[in-house]
Tab-separated table of C-alpha atoms and ligand atoms in Angstrom:
chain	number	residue	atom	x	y	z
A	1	UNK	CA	-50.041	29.904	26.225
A	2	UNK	CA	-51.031	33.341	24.764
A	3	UNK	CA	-49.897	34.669	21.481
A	4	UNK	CA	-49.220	38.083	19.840
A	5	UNK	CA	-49.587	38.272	16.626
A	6	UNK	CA	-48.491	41.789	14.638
A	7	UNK	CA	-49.887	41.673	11.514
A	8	UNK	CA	-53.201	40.562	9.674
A	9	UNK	CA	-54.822	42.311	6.310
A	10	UNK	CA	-58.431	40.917	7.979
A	11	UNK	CA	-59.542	44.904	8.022
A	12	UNK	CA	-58.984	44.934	3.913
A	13	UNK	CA	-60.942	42.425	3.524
A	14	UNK	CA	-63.730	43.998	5.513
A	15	UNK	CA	-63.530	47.092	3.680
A	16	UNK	CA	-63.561	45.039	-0.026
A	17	UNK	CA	-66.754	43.306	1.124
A	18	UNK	CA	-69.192	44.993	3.134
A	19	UNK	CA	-71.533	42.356	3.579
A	20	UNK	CA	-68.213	40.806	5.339
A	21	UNK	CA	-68.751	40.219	9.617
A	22	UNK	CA	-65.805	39.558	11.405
A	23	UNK	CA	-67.821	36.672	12.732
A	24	UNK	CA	-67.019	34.772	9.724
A	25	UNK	CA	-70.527	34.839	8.213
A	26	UNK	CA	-68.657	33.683	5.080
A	27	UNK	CA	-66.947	30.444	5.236
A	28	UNK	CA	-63.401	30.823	4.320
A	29	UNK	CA	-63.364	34.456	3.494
A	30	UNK	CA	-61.341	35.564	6.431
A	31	UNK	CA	-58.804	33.909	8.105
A	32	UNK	CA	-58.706	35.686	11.422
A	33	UNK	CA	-61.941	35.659	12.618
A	34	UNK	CA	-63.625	36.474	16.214
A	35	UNK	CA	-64.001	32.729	16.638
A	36	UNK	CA	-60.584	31.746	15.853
A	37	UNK	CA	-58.761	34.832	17.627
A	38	UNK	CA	-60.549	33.536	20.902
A	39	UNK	CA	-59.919	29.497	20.400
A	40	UNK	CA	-56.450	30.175	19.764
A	41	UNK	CA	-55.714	32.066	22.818
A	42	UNK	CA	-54.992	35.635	21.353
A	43	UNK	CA	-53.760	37.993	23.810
A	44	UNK	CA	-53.174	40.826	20.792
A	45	UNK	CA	-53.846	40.926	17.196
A	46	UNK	CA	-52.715	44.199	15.543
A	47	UNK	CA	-55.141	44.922	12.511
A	48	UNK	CA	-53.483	47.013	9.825
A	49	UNK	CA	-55.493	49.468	7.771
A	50	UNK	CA	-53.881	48.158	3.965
A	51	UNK	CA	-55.587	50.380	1.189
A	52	UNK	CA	-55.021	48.125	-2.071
A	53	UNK	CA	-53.108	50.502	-4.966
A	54	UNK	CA	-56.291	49.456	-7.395
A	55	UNK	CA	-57.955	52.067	-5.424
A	56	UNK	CA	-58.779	54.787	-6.915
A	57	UNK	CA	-58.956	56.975	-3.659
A	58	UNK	CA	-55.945	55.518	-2.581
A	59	UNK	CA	-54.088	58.541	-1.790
A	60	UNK	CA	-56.660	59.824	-0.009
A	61	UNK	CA	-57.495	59.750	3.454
A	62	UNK	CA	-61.147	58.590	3.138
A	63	UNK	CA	-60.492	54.566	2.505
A	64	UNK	CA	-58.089	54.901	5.941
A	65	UNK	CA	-60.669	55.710	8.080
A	66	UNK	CA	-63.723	54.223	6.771
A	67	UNK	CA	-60.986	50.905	7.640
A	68	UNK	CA	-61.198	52.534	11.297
A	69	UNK	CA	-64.905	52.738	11.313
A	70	UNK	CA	-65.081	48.880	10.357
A	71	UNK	CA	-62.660	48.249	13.404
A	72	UNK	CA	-64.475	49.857	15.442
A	73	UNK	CA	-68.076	48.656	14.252
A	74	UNK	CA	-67.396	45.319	13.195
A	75	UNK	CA	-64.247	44.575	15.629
A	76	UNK	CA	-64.519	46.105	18.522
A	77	UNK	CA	-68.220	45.634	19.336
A	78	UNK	CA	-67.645	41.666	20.313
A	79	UNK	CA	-67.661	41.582	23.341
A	80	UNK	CA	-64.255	40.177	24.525
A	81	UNK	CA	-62.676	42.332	22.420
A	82	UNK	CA	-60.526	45.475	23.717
A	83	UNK	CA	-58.976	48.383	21.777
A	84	UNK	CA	-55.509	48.379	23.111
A	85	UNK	CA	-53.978	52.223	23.159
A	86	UNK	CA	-51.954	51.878	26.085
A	87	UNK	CA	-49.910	49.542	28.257
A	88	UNK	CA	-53.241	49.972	31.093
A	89	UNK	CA	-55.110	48.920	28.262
A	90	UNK	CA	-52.754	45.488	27.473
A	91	UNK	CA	-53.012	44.987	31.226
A	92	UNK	CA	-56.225	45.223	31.571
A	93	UNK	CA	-56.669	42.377	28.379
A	94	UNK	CA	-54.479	40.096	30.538
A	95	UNK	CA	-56.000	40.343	33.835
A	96	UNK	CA	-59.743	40.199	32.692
A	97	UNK	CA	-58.737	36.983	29.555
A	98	UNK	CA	-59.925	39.737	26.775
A	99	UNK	CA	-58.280	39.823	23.249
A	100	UNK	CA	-56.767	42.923	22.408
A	101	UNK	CA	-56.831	45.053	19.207
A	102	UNK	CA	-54.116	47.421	18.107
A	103	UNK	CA	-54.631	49.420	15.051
A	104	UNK	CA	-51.760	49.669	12.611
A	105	UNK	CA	-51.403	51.837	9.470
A	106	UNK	CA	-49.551	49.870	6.374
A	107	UNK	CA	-48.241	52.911	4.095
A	108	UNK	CA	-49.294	56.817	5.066
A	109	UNK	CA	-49.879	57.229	1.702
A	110	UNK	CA	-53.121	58.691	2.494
A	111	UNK	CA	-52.198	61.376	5.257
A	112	UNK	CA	-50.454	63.182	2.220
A	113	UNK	CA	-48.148	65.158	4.741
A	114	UNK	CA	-50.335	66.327	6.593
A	115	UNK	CA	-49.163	65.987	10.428
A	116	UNK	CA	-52.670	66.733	11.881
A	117	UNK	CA	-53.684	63.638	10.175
A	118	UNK	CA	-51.402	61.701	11.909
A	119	UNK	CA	-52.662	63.429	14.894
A	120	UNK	CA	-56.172	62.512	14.354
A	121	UNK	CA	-55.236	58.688	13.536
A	122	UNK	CA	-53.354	58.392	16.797
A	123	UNK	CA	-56.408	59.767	18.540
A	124	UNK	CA	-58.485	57.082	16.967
A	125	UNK	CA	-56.268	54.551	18.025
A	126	UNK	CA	-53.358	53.874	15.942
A	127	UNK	CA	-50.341	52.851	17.613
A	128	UNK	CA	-48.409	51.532	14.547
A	129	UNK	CA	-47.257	52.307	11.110
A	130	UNK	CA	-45.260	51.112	8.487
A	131	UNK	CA	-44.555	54.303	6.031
A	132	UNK	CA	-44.646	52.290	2.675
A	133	UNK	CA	-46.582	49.253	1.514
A	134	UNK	CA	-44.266	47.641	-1.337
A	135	UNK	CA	-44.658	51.148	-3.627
A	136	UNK	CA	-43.012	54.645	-2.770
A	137	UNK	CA	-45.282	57.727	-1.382
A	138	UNK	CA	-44.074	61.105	-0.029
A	139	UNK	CA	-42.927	59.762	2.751
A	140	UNK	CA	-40.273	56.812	1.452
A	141	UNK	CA	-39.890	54.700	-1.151
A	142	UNK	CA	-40.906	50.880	-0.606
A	143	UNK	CA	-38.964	47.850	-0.578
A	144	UNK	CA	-40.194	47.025	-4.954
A	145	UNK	CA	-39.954	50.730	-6.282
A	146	UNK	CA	-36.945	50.270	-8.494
A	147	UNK	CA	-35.047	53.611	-7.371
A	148	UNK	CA	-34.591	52.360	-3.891
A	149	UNK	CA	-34.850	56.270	-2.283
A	150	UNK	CA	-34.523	56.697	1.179
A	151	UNK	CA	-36.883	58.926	3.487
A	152	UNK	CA	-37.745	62.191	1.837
A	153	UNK	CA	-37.638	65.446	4.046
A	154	UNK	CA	-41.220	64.846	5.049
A	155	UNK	CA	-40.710	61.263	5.668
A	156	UNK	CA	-38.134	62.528	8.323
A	157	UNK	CA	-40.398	64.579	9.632
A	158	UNK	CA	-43.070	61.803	10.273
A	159	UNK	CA	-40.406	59.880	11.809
A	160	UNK	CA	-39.857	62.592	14.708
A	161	UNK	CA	-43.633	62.854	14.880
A	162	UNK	CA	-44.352	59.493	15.244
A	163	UNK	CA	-41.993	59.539	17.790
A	164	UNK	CA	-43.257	62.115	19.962
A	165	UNK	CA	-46.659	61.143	19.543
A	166	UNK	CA	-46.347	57.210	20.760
A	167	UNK	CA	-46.641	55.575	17.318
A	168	UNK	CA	-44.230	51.971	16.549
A	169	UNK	CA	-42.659	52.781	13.285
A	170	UNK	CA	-43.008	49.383	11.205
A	171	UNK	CA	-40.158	49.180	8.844
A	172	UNK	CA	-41.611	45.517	7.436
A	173	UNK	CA	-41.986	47.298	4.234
A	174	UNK	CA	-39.558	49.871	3.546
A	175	UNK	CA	-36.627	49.855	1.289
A	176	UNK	CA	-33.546	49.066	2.312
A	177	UNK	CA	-32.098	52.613	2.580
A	178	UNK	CA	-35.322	53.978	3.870
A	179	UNK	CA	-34.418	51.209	6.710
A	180	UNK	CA	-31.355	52.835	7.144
A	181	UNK	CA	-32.472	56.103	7.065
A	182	UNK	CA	-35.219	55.585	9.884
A	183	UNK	CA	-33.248	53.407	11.955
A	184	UNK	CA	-31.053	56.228	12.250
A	185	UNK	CA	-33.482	58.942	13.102
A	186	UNK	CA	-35.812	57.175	15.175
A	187	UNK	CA	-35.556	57.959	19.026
A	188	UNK	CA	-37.512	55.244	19.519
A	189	UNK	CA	-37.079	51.520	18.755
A	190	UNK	CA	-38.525	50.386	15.368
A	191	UNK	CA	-40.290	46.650	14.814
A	192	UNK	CA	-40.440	44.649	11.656
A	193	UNK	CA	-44.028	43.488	12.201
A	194	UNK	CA	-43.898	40.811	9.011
A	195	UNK	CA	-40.460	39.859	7.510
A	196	UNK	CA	-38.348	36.480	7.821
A	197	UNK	CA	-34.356	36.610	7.177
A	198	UNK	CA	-32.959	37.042	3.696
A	199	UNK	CA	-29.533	34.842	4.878
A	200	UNK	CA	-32.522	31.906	4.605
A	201	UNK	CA	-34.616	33.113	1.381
A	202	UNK	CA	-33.301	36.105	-0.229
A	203	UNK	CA	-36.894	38.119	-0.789
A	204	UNK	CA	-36.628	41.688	-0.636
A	205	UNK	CA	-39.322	42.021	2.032
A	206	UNK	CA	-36.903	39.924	4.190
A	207	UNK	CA	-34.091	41.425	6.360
A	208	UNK	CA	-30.558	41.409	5.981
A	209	UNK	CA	-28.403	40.207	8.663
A	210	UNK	CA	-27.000	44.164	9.421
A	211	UNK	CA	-30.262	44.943	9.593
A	212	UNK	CA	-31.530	42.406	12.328
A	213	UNK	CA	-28.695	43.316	13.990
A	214	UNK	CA	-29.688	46.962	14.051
A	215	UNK	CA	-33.652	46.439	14.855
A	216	UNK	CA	-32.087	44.089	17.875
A	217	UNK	CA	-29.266	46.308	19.180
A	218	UNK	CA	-32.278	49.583	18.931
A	219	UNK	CA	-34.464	47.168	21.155
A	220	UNK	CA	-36.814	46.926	18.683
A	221	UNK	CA	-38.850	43.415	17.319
A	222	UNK	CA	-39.352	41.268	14.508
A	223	UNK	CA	-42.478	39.672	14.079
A	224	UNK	CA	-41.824	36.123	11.870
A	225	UNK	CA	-43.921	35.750	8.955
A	226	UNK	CA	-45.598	32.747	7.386
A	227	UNK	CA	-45.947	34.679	3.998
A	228	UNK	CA	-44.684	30.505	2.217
A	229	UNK	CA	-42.289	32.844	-0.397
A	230	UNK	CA	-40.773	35.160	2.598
A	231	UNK	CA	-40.423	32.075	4.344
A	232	UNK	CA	-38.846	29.201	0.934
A	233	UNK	CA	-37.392	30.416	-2.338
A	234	UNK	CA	-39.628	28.031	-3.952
A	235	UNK	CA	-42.789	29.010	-1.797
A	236	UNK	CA	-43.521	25.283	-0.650
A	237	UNK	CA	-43.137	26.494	2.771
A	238	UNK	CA	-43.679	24.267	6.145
A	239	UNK	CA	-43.568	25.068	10.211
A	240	UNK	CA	-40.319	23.570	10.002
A	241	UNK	CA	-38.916	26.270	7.607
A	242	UNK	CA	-40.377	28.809	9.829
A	243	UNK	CA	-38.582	27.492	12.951
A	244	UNK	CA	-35.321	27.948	10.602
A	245	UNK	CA	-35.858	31.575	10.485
A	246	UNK	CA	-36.238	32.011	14.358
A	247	UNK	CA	-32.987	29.593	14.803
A	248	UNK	CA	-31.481	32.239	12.442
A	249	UNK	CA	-32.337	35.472	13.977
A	250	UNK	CA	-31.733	33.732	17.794
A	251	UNK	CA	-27.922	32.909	16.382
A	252	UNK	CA	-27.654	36.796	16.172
A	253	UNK	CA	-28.862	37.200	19.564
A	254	UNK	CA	-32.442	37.640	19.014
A	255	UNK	CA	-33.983	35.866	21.775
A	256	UNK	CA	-35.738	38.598	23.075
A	257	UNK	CA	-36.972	39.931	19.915
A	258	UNK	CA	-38.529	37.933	17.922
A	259	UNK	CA	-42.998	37.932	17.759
A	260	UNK	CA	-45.256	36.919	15.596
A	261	UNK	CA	-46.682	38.860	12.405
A	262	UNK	CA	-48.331	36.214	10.246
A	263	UNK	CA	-49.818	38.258	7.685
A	264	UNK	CA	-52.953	36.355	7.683
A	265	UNK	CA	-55.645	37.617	5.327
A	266	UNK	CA	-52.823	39.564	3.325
A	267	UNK	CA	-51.824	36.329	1.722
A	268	UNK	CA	-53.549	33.728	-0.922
A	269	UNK	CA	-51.162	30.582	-0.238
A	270	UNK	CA	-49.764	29.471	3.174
A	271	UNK	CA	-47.376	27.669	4.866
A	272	UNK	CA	-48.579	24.108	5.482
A	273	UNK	CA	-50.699	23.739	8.291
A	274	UNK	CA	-50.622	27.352	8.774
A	275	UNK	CA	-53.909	28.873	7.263
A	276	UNK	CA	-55.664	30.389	10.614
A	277	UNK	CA	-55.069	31.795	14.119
A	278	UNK	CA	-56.687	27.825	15.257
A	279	UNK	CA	-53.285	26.764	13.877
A	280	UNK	CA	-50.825	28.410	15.718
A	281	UNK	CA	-51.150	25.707	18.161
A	282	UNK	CA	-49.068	23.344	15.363
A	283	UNK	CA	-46.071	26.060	15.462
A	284	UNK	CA	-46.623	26.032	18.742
A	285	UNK	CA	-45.944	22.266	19.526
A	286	UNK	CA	-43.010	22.247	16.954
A	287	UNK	CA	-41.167	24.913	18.656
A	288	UNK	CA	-41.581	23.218	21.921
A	289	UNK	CA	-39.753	19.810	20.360
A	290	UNK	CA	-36.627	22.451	19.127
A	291	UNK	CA	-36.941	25.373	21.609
A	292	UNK	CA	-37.150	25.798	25.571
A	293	UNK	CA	-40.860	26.725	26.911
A	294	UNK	CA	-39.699	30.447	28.006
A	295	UNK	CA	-38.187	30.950	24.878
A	296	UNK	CA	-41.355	29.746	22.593
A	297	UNK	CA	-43.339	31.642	25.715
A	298	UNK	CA	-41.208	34.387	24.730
A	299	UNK	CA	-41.306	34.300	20.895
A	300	UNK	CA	-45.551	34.076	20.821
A	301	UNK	CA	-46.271	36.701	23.013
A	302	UNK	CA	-43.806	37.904	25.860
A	303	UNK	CA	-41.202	39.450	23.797
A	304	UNK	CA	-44.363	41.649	22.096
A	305	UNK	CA	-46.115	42.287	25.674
A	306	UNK	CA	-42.343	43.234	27.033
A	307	UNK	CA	-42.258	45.984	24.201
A	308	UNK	CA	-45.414	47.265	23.994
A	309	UNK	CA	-45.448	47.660	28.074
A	310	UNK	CA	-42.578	50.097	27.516
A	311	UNK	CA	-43.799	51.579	24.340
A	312	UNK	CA	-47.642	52.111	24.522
A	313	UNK	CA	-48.149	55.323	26.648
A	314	UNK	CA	-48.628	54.483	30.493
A	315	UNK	CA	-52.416	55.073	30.493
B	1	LIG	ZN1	-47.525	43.595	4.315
């Protein structure tokens, strides 16, 4: 059984530590690593370029694409790895047993407005991005900044040009009313690459019921998170409490829009026997004892390889 998964911080942690292979030359540093991506079965991991706040060129673009030129060096030189820009490319990953690699942007903090930017990234690859991390930037306020804004004027403007250009908005991280704001503007449908269901544990990075109604009835996706405090109140988080989440956004009809987006290498603590891409197998095997086979089929990677068929340019 293949899996999708929509979210991992493993190109942060490449960029904090140069000396860092994807490899794994250092035990326990990463938890997506070549190795595990292949045991597992990965079809598609999306890496997100995440530049931490402590930065202090964090609103510039530099950090962003040195990111891309680890991706590319450290990433996509193994060999059964495969940049994925297009549905040919996610294809071509299936028919040939490769593991494909989408690049994701988590906050355009860095592109400062500047469309051409945006234009350049997508040329480089990127075929997602979230607008926010948790903080505000031109473009929106984030899901913690106090004020709770809404897309600014620019922000709207990204949204058409994301649009036009072929790029997923991610809305994992905005604020509510940027949510809103997006959700109405986009022509496209918008994904939720790592949130859970606030009806089950009320974070703020979770979604409201109105809002998994709206990514579903856009035809959009939300990718389940093992983030253990997105996931429990209390943080002391098991594959069990996952499944809940699924059962809960299936009861509103979610079925065919639910993925994966564990957040791997973005997170310290983990859901129990959830720590690496090796593990997925134990979700795996626990949704089988609660769910059919095409819907788990559906939930680790065909819902995702449904989307991105129709939302990836052709070639
Ligand atoms: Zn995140």
């Amino acid at each position: 059984m293949r899996i999708v998964d929509f979210h991992c911080d493993a190109l942060s942690k490449l960029l904090r530590d140069e000396e860092l292979t994807f490899e794994g030359n250092k035990p326990g540093a990463l938890d997506v690593t070549y190795g595990k991506l292949r045991e597992s079965g990965t079809l598609l991991q999306a890496f997100a370029v995440y530049i931490s706040t402590s930065r202090a060129d964090e609103q510039q673009i530099d950090p962003i694409l040195e990111s891309i030129d680890l991706f590319y060096e450290k990433v996509l030189t193994l060999p059964d790895m495969r940049l994925v820009r297009s549905a040919a490319d996610l294809e071509a990953c299936i028919a040939d047993g490769k593991t494909g690699a989408l690049l994701s942007l988590e906050g355009i903090k860095g592109l400062q407005g500047r469309e051409s930017m945006l234009r350049i990234l997508y040329r480089l690859g990127v075929r997602a991005a979230g607008f926010t991390w948790n903080d505000a930037n031109w473009s929106a306020d984030g899901v913690m900044e106090p004020r709770g804004g809404g897309l600014t004027a620019k922000g709207a403007e990204f949204v058409r040009a994301c649009n036009e250009l072929g790029i997923i908005i991610d809305v994992s991280h905005m604020s509510e009313r940027a949510f809103w704001d997006t959700a109405g503007l986009s022509s496209k449908p918008i994904i939720a690459s790592h949130s859970n269901a606030q009806a089950l544990c009320a974070h703020p990075r979770n979604l409201t019921d109105l809002q998994i109604r709206a990514i579903i009835e856009c035809g959009g996706l939300i990718g389940i998170t093992y983030v253990p405090y997105f996931v429990r109140s209390d943080g002391g988080a098991t594959i069990d409490d996952v499944l809940a989440h699924i059962d809960h956004i299936c009861s509103l009809g979610g079925e065919n829009h639910l993925m994966l987006g564990s957040d791997f290498d973005g997170i310290e603590r983990y859901v129990e026997s959830l720590t690496h891409p090796g593990q997925v197998e134990m979700l795996r095997e626990a949704m089988l004892r609660r769910f059919s086979e095409p819907l788990t089929e559906r939930i680790l990677s065909g819902n995702a390889v449904a989307f991105l068929k129709n939302n990836l340019p052709a070639e």
